[in-house]
PDB file of C-alpha atoms and ligand atoms in Angstrom:
ATOM      1  CA  MET A   8     204.927 158.908 109.363  1.00 94.00           C
ATOM      2  CA  TYR A   9     203.885 157.761 105.823  1.00 95.00           C
ATOM      3  CA  LEU A  10     201.771 154.557 105.775  1.00 97.00           C
ATOM      4  CA  GLY A  11     201.692 152.689 102.737  1.00 97.00           C
ATOM      5  CA  LEU A  12     198.121 150.656 103.078  1.00 97.00           C
ATOM      6  CA  SER A  13     198.205 147.285 100.251  1.00 96.00           C
ATOM      7  CA  GLY A  14     196.621 144.345 100.421  1.00 96.00           C
ATOM      8  CA  GLY A  15     194.835 142.041  97.743  1.00 95.00           C
ATOM      9  CA  ILE A  16     191.668 142.494  96.217  1.00 95.00           C
ATOM     10  CA  GLY A  17     188.329 142.482  99.184  1.00 96.00           C
ATOM     11  CA  SER A  18     191.201 142.193 101.981  1.00 97.00           C
ATOM     12  CA  GLY A  19     189.696 144.703 104.034  1.00 97.00           C
ATOM     13  CA  LYS A  20     191.828 147.757 102.852  1.00 96.00           C
ATOM     14  CA  SER A  21     188.923 150.266 102.885  1.00 96.00           C
ATOM     15  CA  THR A  22     187.824 149.087 106.515  1.00 97.00           C
ATOM     16  CA  VAL A  23     191.208 149.373 107.202  1.00 98.00           C
ATOM     17  CA  SER A  24     191.687 152.553 106.545  1.00 97.00           C
ATOM     18  CA  LYS A  25     188.579 153.835 108.450  1.00 98.00           C
ATOM     19  CA  ILE A  26     190.067 151.791 111.863  1.00 98.00           C
ATOM     20  CA  LEU A  27     192.914 154.212 111.252  1.00 98.00           C
ATOM     21  CA  TYR A  28     191.036 156.833 110.548  1.00 97.00           C
ATOM     22  CA  ALA A  29     189.564 156.807 113.542  1.00 98.00           C
ATOM     23  CA  LEU A  30     192.299 156.283 115.746  1.00 97.00           C
ATOM     24  CA  GLY A  31     193.733 159.598 114.802  1.00 97.00           C
ATOM     25  CA  ALA A  32     195.476 159.039 110.892  1.00 97.00           C
ATOM     26  CA  VAL A  33     195.264 161.239 107.690  1.00 97.00           C
ATOM     27  CA  VAL A  34     194.071 159.189 105.393  1.00 97.00           C
ATOM     28  CA  ILE A  35     194.513 160.566 102.161  1.00 95.00           C
ATOM     29  CA  ASP A  36     191.794 159.006  99.656  1.00 88.00           C
ATOM     30  CA  ALA A  37     193.615 158.983  95.257  1.00 86.00           C
ATOM     31  CA  ASP A  38     190.027 158.515  93.864  1.00 86.00           C
ATOM     32  CA  VAL A  39     189.903 161.863  95.353  1.00 91.00           C
ATOM     33  CA  ILE A  40     192.474 162.735  94.479  1.00 94.00           C
ATOM     34  CA  ALA A  41     193.045 162.176  90.825  1.00 92.00           C
ATOM     35  CA  LYS A  42     189.726 164.017  90.737  1.00 94.00           C
ATOM     36  CA  GLU A  43     191.462 167.355  91.617  1.00 96.00           C
ATOM     37  CA  VAL A  44     194.323 167.588  89.545  1.00 96.00           C
ATOM     38  CA  LEU A  45     191.863 167.907  87.357  1.00 97.00           C
ATOM     39  CA  PHE A  46     190.017 170.696  88.068  1.00 96.00           C
ATOM     40  CA  PRO A  47     189.275 174.058  85.997  1.00 96.00           C
ATOM     41  CA  GLY A  48     192.504 176.165  87.469  1.00 95.00           C
ATOM     42  CA  THR A  49     195.312 173.433  88.114  1.00 95.00           C
ATOM     43  CA  SER A  50     197.932 172.618  85.766  1.00 93.00           C
ATOM     44  CA  GLY A  51     196.606 169.142  85.050  1.00 95.00           C
ATOM     45  CA  PHE A  52     193.081 170.582  83.957  1.00 96.00           C
ATOM     46  CA  GLY A  53     196.140 172.623  81.848  1.00 96.00           C
ATOM     47  CA  SER A  54     197.076 169.312  80.438  1.00 96.00           C
ATOM     48  CA  ALA A  55     194.594 167.338  79.530  1.00 96.00           C
ATOM     49  CA  VAL A  56     193.128 170.075  77.338  1.00 96.00           C
ATOM     50  CA  ASN A  57     196.267 170.698  75.361  1.00 96.00           C
ATOM     51  CA  ALA A  58     196.609 166.820  75.087  1.00 95.00           C
ATOM     52  CA  PHE A  59     193.247 165.935  74.656  1.00 94.00           C
ATOM     53  CA  GLY A  60     191.246 169.570  72.493  1.00 94.00           C
ATOM     54  CA  SER A  61     188.405 170.488  74.390  1.00 93.00           C
ATOM     55  CA  ALA A  62     186.302 167.937  73.202  1.00 91.00           C
ATOM     56  CA  ILE A  63     187.012 166.377  76.486  1.00 94.00           C
ATOM     57  CA  LEU A  64     185.048 169.541  78.631  1.00 96.00           C
ATOM     58  CA  ASP A  65     180.749 169.693  79.223  1.00 95.00           C
ATOM     59  CA  ASN A  66     178.818 173.399  79.165  1.00 95.00           C
ATOM     60  CA  GLU A  67     180.320 174.594  82.889  1.00 95.00           C
ATOM     61  CA  GLY A  68     184.163 175.015  81.049  1.00 95.00           C
ATOM     62  CA  SER A  69     185.042 171.774  83.355  1.00 97.00           C
ATOM     63  CA  ILE A  70     186.465 168.375  82.436  1.00 96.00           C
ATOM     64  CA  ASP A  71     183.810 166.273  81.689  1.00 96.00           C
ATOM     65  CA  ARG A  72     184.807 163.073  83.398  1.00 94.00           C
ATOM     66  CA  LYS A  73     182.863 160.733  81.662  1.00 93.00           C
ATOM     67  CA  SER A  74     184.114 161.448  77.920  1.00 93.00           C
ATOM     68  CA  LEU A  75     187.270 161.807  79.347  1.00 94.00           C
ATOM     69  CA  ALA A  76     187.138 157.378  80.571  1.00 93.00           C
ATOM     70  CA  LYS A  77     185.103 157.082  77.373  1.00 92.00           C
ATOM     71  CA  LEU A  78     188.277 158.681  75.054  1.00 92.00           C
ATOM     72  CA  VAL A  79     190.896 156.897  77.185  1.00 92.00           C
ATOM     73  CA  PHE A  80     189.174 153.349  77.631  1.00 92.00           C
ATOM     74  CA  GLU A  81     189.171 152.690  73.596  1.00 91.00           C
ATOM     75  CA  ASP A  82     192.468 153.175  72.771  1.00 94.00           C
ATOM     76  CA  PRO A  83     196.267 152.650  74.947  1.00 94.00           C
ATOM     77  CA  ASN A  84     197.771 156.037  73.756  1.00 96.00           C
ATOM     78  CA  GLU A  85     194.830 157.751  74.961  1.00 95.00           C
ATOM     79  CA  LEU A  86     195.059 156.240  78.166  1.00 95.00           C
ATOM     80  CA  ALA A  87     199.178 156.968  79.526  1.00 96.00           C
ATOM     81  CA  LYS A  88     198.733 160.831  77.809  1.00 96.00           C
ATOM     82  CA  LEU A  89     195.884 160.828  80.274  1.00 96.00           C
ATOM     83  CA  GLU A  90     197.901 158.629  82.937  1.00 94.00           C
ATOM     84  CA  ALA A  91     201.020 160.816  82.130  1.00 96.00           C
ATOM     85  CA  ILE A  92     199.339 163.526  83.199  1.00 97.00           C
ATOM     86  CA  VAL A  93     197.541 162.754  86.469  1.00 95.00           C
ATOM     87  CA  HIS A  94     200.722 160.400  87.769  1.00 92.00           C
ATOM     88  CA  PRO A  95     202.632 162.777  88.291  1.00 94.00           C
ATOM     89  CA  ALA A  96     200.007 165.436  89.927  1.00 95.00           C
ATOM     90  CA  VAL A  97     198.419 163.089  92.206  1.00 93.00           C
ATOM     91  CA  VAL A  98     201.973 162.419  94.004  1.00 91.00           C
ATOM     92  CA  ALA A  99     202.942 166.363  94.264  1.00 94.00           C
ATOM     93  CA  ARG A 100     199.602 167.306  95.730  1.00 94.00           C
ATOM     94  CA  VAL A 101     200.407 164.101  98.310  1.00 93.00           C
ATOM     95  CA  THR A 102     203.347 165.494  99.087  1.00 94.00           C
ATOM     96  CA  GLU A 103     201.781 168.853  99.596  1.00 94.00           C
ATOM     97  CA  ILE A 104     199.568 167.561 101.950  1.00 94.00           C
ATOM     98  CA  ARG A 105     202.082 165.957 103.930  1.00 94.00           C
ATOM     99  CA  GLU A 106     204.464 168.882 103.912  1.00 95.00           C
ATOM    100  CA  SER A 107     201.702 170.834 105.585  1.00 96.00           C
ATOM    101  CA  LEU A 108     201.076 168.856 108.571  1.00 96.00           C
ATOM    102  CA  PRO A 109     204.200 167.421 111.277  1.00 95.00           C
ATOM    103  CA  GLU A 110     206.342 164.437 110.982  1.00 92.00           C
ATOM    104  CA  SER A 111     204.410 163.355 114.028  1.00 93.00           C
ATOM    105  CA  VAL A 112     200.942 162.631 112.274  1.00 96.00           C
ATOM    106  CA  VAL A 113     200.396 159.730 110.537  1.00 97.00           C
ATOM    107  CA  VAL A 114     199.180 159.503 107.005  1.00 97.00           C
ATOM    108  CA  VAL A 115     197.614 156.937 105.311  1.00 97.00           C
ATOM    109  CA  TYR A 116     197.896 155.861 101.984  1.00 96.00           C
ATOM    110  CA  ASP A 117     195.789 152.770 100.483  1.00 94.00           C
ATOM    111  CA  THR A 118     197.305 151.931  96.759  1.00 91.00           C
ATOM    112  CA  PRO A 119     196.142 147.896  95.316  1.00 89.00           C
ATOM    113  CA  LEU A 120     199.186 146.991  93.422  1.00 90.00           C
ATOM    114  CA  MET A 121     202.336 148.272  95.743  1.00 93.00           C
ATOM    115  CA  PHE A 122     203.812 145.035  95.070  1.00 95.00           C
ATOM    116  CA  GLU A 123     202.564 145.354  91.711  1.00 94.00           C
ATOM    117  CA  LYS A 124     203.982 148.639  90.510  1.00 91.00           C
ATOM    118  CA  GLN A 125     207.280 147.970  93.238  1.00 95.00           C
ATOM    119  CA  LEU A 126     206.171 151.365  95.447  1.00 93.00           C
ATOM    120  CA  LYS A 127     206.822 150.720  98.892  1.00 96.00           C
ATOM    121  CA  GLY A 128     209.902 152.758  98.759  1.00 96.00           C
ATOM    122  CA  GLN A 129     207.778 155.977  98.847  1.00 93.00           C
ATOM    123  CA  PHE A 130     206.569 154.994 102.050  1.00 96.00           C
ATOM    124  CA  ASP A 131     208.069 155.107 105.654  1.00 96.00           C
ATOM    125  CA  LYS A 132     206.461 151.569 106.109  1.00 97.00           C
ATOM    126  CA  VAL A 133     203.614 149.288 104.947  1.00 98.00           C
ATOM    127  CA  LEU A 134     200.649 147.773 106.272  1.00 98.00           C
ATOM    128  CA  MET A 135     199.896 144.130 104.203  1.00 98.00           C
ATOM    129  CA  VAL A 136     196.793 143.365 105.186  1.00 98.00           C
ATOM    130  CA  VAL A 137     196.171 140.061 103.903  1.00 98.00           C
ATOM    131  CA  ALA A 138     193.110 137.284 103.764  1.00 98.00           C
ATOM    132  CA  ASP A 139     191.632 133.741 102.293  1.00 97.00           C
ATOM    133  CA  SER A 140     190.792 133.695  98.791  1.00 95.00           C
ATOM    134  CA  ASP A 141     187.863 132.522 100.077  1.00 96.00           C
ATOM    135  CA  LEU A 142     186.757 134.670 102.473  1.00 97.00           C
ATOM    136  CA  ARG A 143     187.503 137.918 100.109  1.00 97.00           C
ATOM    137  CA  ARG A 144     185.664 136.248  97.817  1.00 96.00           C
ATOM    138  CA  SER A 145     182.405 135.876 100.100  1.00 96.00           C
ATOM    139  CA  ARG A 146     182.702 138.953 101.532  1.00 96.00           C
ATOM    140  CA  LEU A 147     183.312 140.420  98.037  1.00 96.00           C
ATOM    141  CA  VAL A 148     180.309 138.423  96.490  1.00 96.00           C
ATOM    142  CA  GLU A 149     178.333 140.769  99.503  1.00 95.00           C
ATOM    143  CA  ARG A 150     179.511 143.931  98.493  1.00 93.00           C
ATOM    144  CA  GLY A 151     177.763 143.483  95.413  1.00 95.00           C
ATOM    145  CA  LEU A 152     180.628 142.017  92.612  1.00 95.00           C
ATOM    146  CA  ASP A 153     180.035 139.650  89.886  1.00 94.00           C
ATOM    147  CA  LEU A 154     182.076 135.556  90.758  1.00 94.00           C
ATOM    148  CA  ALA A 155     184.189 135.576  87.522  1.00 94.00           C
ATOM    149  CA  ASP A 156     184.440 139.727  87.326  1.00 94.00           C
ATOM    150  CA  ILE A 157     186.737 139.722  91.148  1.00 95.00           C
ATOM    151  CA  ALA A 158     187.932 136.107  89.613  1.00 94.00           C
ATOM    152  CA  ALA A 159     189.465 138.038  86.906  1.00 94.00           C
ATOM    153  CA  ARG A 160     190.786 141.125  89.059  1.00 93.00           C
ATOM    154  CA  MET A 161     192.460 138.083  91.423  1.00 94.00           C
ATOM    155  CA  ASP A 162     194.167 136.918  88.715  1.00 93.00           C
ATOM    156  CA  ASN A 163     196.182 139.407  87.548  1.00 92.00           C
ATOM    157  CA  GLN A 164     197.135 140.329  91.522  1.00 94.00           C
ATOM    158  CA  ALA A 165     200.121 139.148  92.809  1.00 96.00           C
ATOM    159  CA  THR A 166     199.790 136.415  96.235  1.00 96.00           C
ATOM    160  CA  ASP A 167     198.982 137.168  99.611  1.00 96.00           C
ATOM    161  CA  GLU A 168     202.786 134.700 100.242  1.00 97.00           C
ATOM    162  CA  GLU A 169     204.719 137.737  98.114  1.00 97.00           C
ATOM    163  CA  ARG A 170     202.950 140.642  99.352  1.00 97.00           C
ATOM    164  CA  VAL A 171     203.795 139.910 102.671  1.00 98.00           C
ATOM    165  CA  THR A 172     207.725 139.798 102.040  1.00 98.00           C
ATOM    166  CA  ILE A 173     207.296 144.100 101.468  1.00 98.00           C
ATOM    167  CA  ALA A 174     205.507 144.647 104.808  1.00 98.00           C
ATOM    168  CA  ASP A 175     206.539 145.874 108.655  1.00 98.00           C
ATOM    169  CA  PHE A 176     202.510 145.001 109.580  1.00 98.00           C
ATOM    170  CA  VAL A 177     201.022 142.536 108.620  1.00 98.00           C
ATOM    171  CA  ILE A 178     197.495 141.703 109.202  1.00 98.00           C
ATOM    172  CA  GLU A 179     195.517 138.704 108.790  1.00 98.00           C
ATOM    173  CA  ASN A 180     191.633 140.255 108.064  1.00 98.00           C
ATOM    174  CA  ASN A 181     190.289 135.617 108.707  1.00 98.00           C
ATOM    175  CA  GLY A 182     187.947 137.022 111.471  1.00 97.00           C
ATOM    176  CA  THR A 183     184.933 140.011 113.022  1.00 97.00           C
ATOM    177  CA  LEU A 184     185.494 142.638 112.807  1.00 97.00           C
ATOM    178  CA  GLU A 185     185.958 143.497 116.224  1.00 98.00           C
ATOM    179  CA  GLN A 186     188.981 141.369 115.438  1.00 98.00           C
ATOM    180  CA  LEU A 187     190.339 143.327 113.081  1.00 98.00           C
ATOM    181  CA  HIS A 188     189.903 146.732 115.366  1.00 98.00           C
ATOM    182  CA  GLU A 189     192.569 144.536 117.865  1.00 98.00           C
ATOM    183  CA  GLN A 190     194.560 144.427 115.270  1.00 98.00           C
ATOM    184  CA  VAL A 191     195.584 147.846 113.706  1.00 98.00           C
ATOM    185  CA  ALA A 192     194.843 149.355 117.288  1.00 98.00           C
ATOM    186  CA  LYS A 193     198.335 146.649 118.069  1.00 98.00           C
ATOM    187  CA  VAL A 194     199.779 148.596 114.569  1.00 98.00           C
ATOM    188  CA  TRP A 195     198.333 151.621 116.045  1.00 98.00           C
ATOM    189  CA  GLN A 196     200.144 151.921 119.399  1.00 97.00           C
ATOM    190  CA  GLN A 197     203.304 150.985 117.341  1.00 95.00           C
ATOM    191  CA  ILE A 198     203.514 153.264 114.821  1.00 95.00           C
ATOM    192  CA  SER A 199     202.362 156.129 116.526  1.00 87.00           C
ATOM    193  CA  ALA A 200     204.674 155.729 119.527  1.00 76.00           C
TER     194      ALA A 200
HETATM  195  P1  LIG B  26     188.887 146.380  96.890  1.00 50.34           P
HETATM  196  O1  LIG B  26     189.959 145.974  96.741  1.00 50.34           O
HETATM  197  O2  LIG B  26     187.262 146.001  96.099  1.00 50.34           O
HETATM  198  O3  LIG B  26     188.873 147.967  97.362  1.00 50.34           O
HETATM  199  P2  LIG B  26     189.379 146.560  99.628  1.00 50.34           P
HETATM  200  O4  LIG B  26     190.087 145.347 100.228  1.00 50.34           O
HETATM  201  O5  LIG B  26     189.502 147.344 100.018  1.00 50.34           O
HETATM  202  O6  LIG B  26     188.303 145.816  99.189  1.00 50.34           O
HETATM  203  P3  LIG B  26     186.493 145.957 102.316  1.00 50.34           P
HETATM  204  O7  LIG B  26     186.141 147.051 101.070  1.00 50.34           O
HETATM  205  O8  LIG B  26     187.419 147.074 103.408  1.00 50.34           O
HETATM  206  O9  LIG B  26     188.318 145.654 101.029  1.00 50.34           O
HETATM  207  O10 LIG B  26     186.106 144.972 102.368  1.00 50.34           O
HETATM  208  C1  LIG B  26     185.358 143.358 101.925  1.00 50.34           C
HETATM  209  C2  LIG B  26     184.316 144.251 102.804  1.00 50.34           C
HETATM  210  O11 LIG B  26     183.755 142.605 103.332  1.00 50.34           O
HETATM  211  C3  LIG B  26     183.176 144.702 102.729  1.00 50.34           C
HETATM  212  O12 LIG B  26     182.587 144.592 102.225  1.00 50.34           O
HETATM  213  C4  LIG B  26     184.197 145.246 103.631  1.00 50.34           C
HETATM  214  O13 LIG B  26     182.656 145.615 104.960  1.00 50.34           O
HETATM  215  C5  LIG B  26     184.401 143.121 104.245  1.00 50.34           C
HETATM  216  N1  LIG B  26     184.611 143.435 106.087  1.00 50.34           N
HETATM  217  C6  LIG B  26     186.177 143.294 105.995  1.00 50.34           C
HETATM  218  N2  LIG B  26     186.676 143.464 106.940  1.00 50.34           N
HETATM  219  C7  LIG B  26     185.782 142.487 107.488  1.00 50.34           C
HETATM  220  C8  LIG B  26     185.343 141.225 108.102  1.00 50.34           C
HETATM  221  N3  LIG B  26     186.568 141.401 109.454  1.00 50.34           N
HETATM  222  N4  LIG B  26     184.619 140.804 108.817  1.00 50.34           N
HETATM  223  C9  LIG B  26     183.487 140.892 107.617  1.00 50.34           C
HETATM  224  N5  LIG B  26     183.004 141.767 107.141  1.00 50.34           N
HETATM  225  C10 LIG B  26     184.321 142.368 106.860  1.00 50.34           C
END
């Protein structure tokens, strides 16, 4: 079972995925995979060196992520080129991981922009985490984020009302962590039944 997990910034996605992991799910970390697919020896590595030249390599011949980040940050065309390499490689790797596991295993993939990028179709079921924006803001401030930064990101994201329209399960994270655990456990019972 392939479970897509989504929600707005600060809604509690990472916390929910940790709870799901503790309950027995396999959680795929897209950031880790996005790095893996550029390791030396991978086809992503070859494509990146072809596209951006050996200036993106460090002394050991690995991709220097800082140089690469600088390059794509400064030029949207270069960013599009990198995404065209990384995105399909991530999809292929995730497919490989899923195919190596029995159907009965719940594989969780946290994708913040599922609604915006219309990714629902990739998943068997979608779990959406929603929470009041004031609460999300205060939790993120506590985590050290800047208010203006939070507002800018929220403005660029869909609303909870939009998100829940594509959800099979909705978790309202407006209470305590204990209440969050309870709700996740209920969803877990349904998906792993
Ligand atoms: P991001 O969009 O930034 O990746 P996220 O959706 O993954 O965030 P979390 O990191 O899980 O959200 O939660 C945001 C912060 O709020 C974290 O510091 C987390 O510990 C805290 N948090 C989440 N849920 C609760 C809760 N029910 N009670 C108290 N704190 C919570």
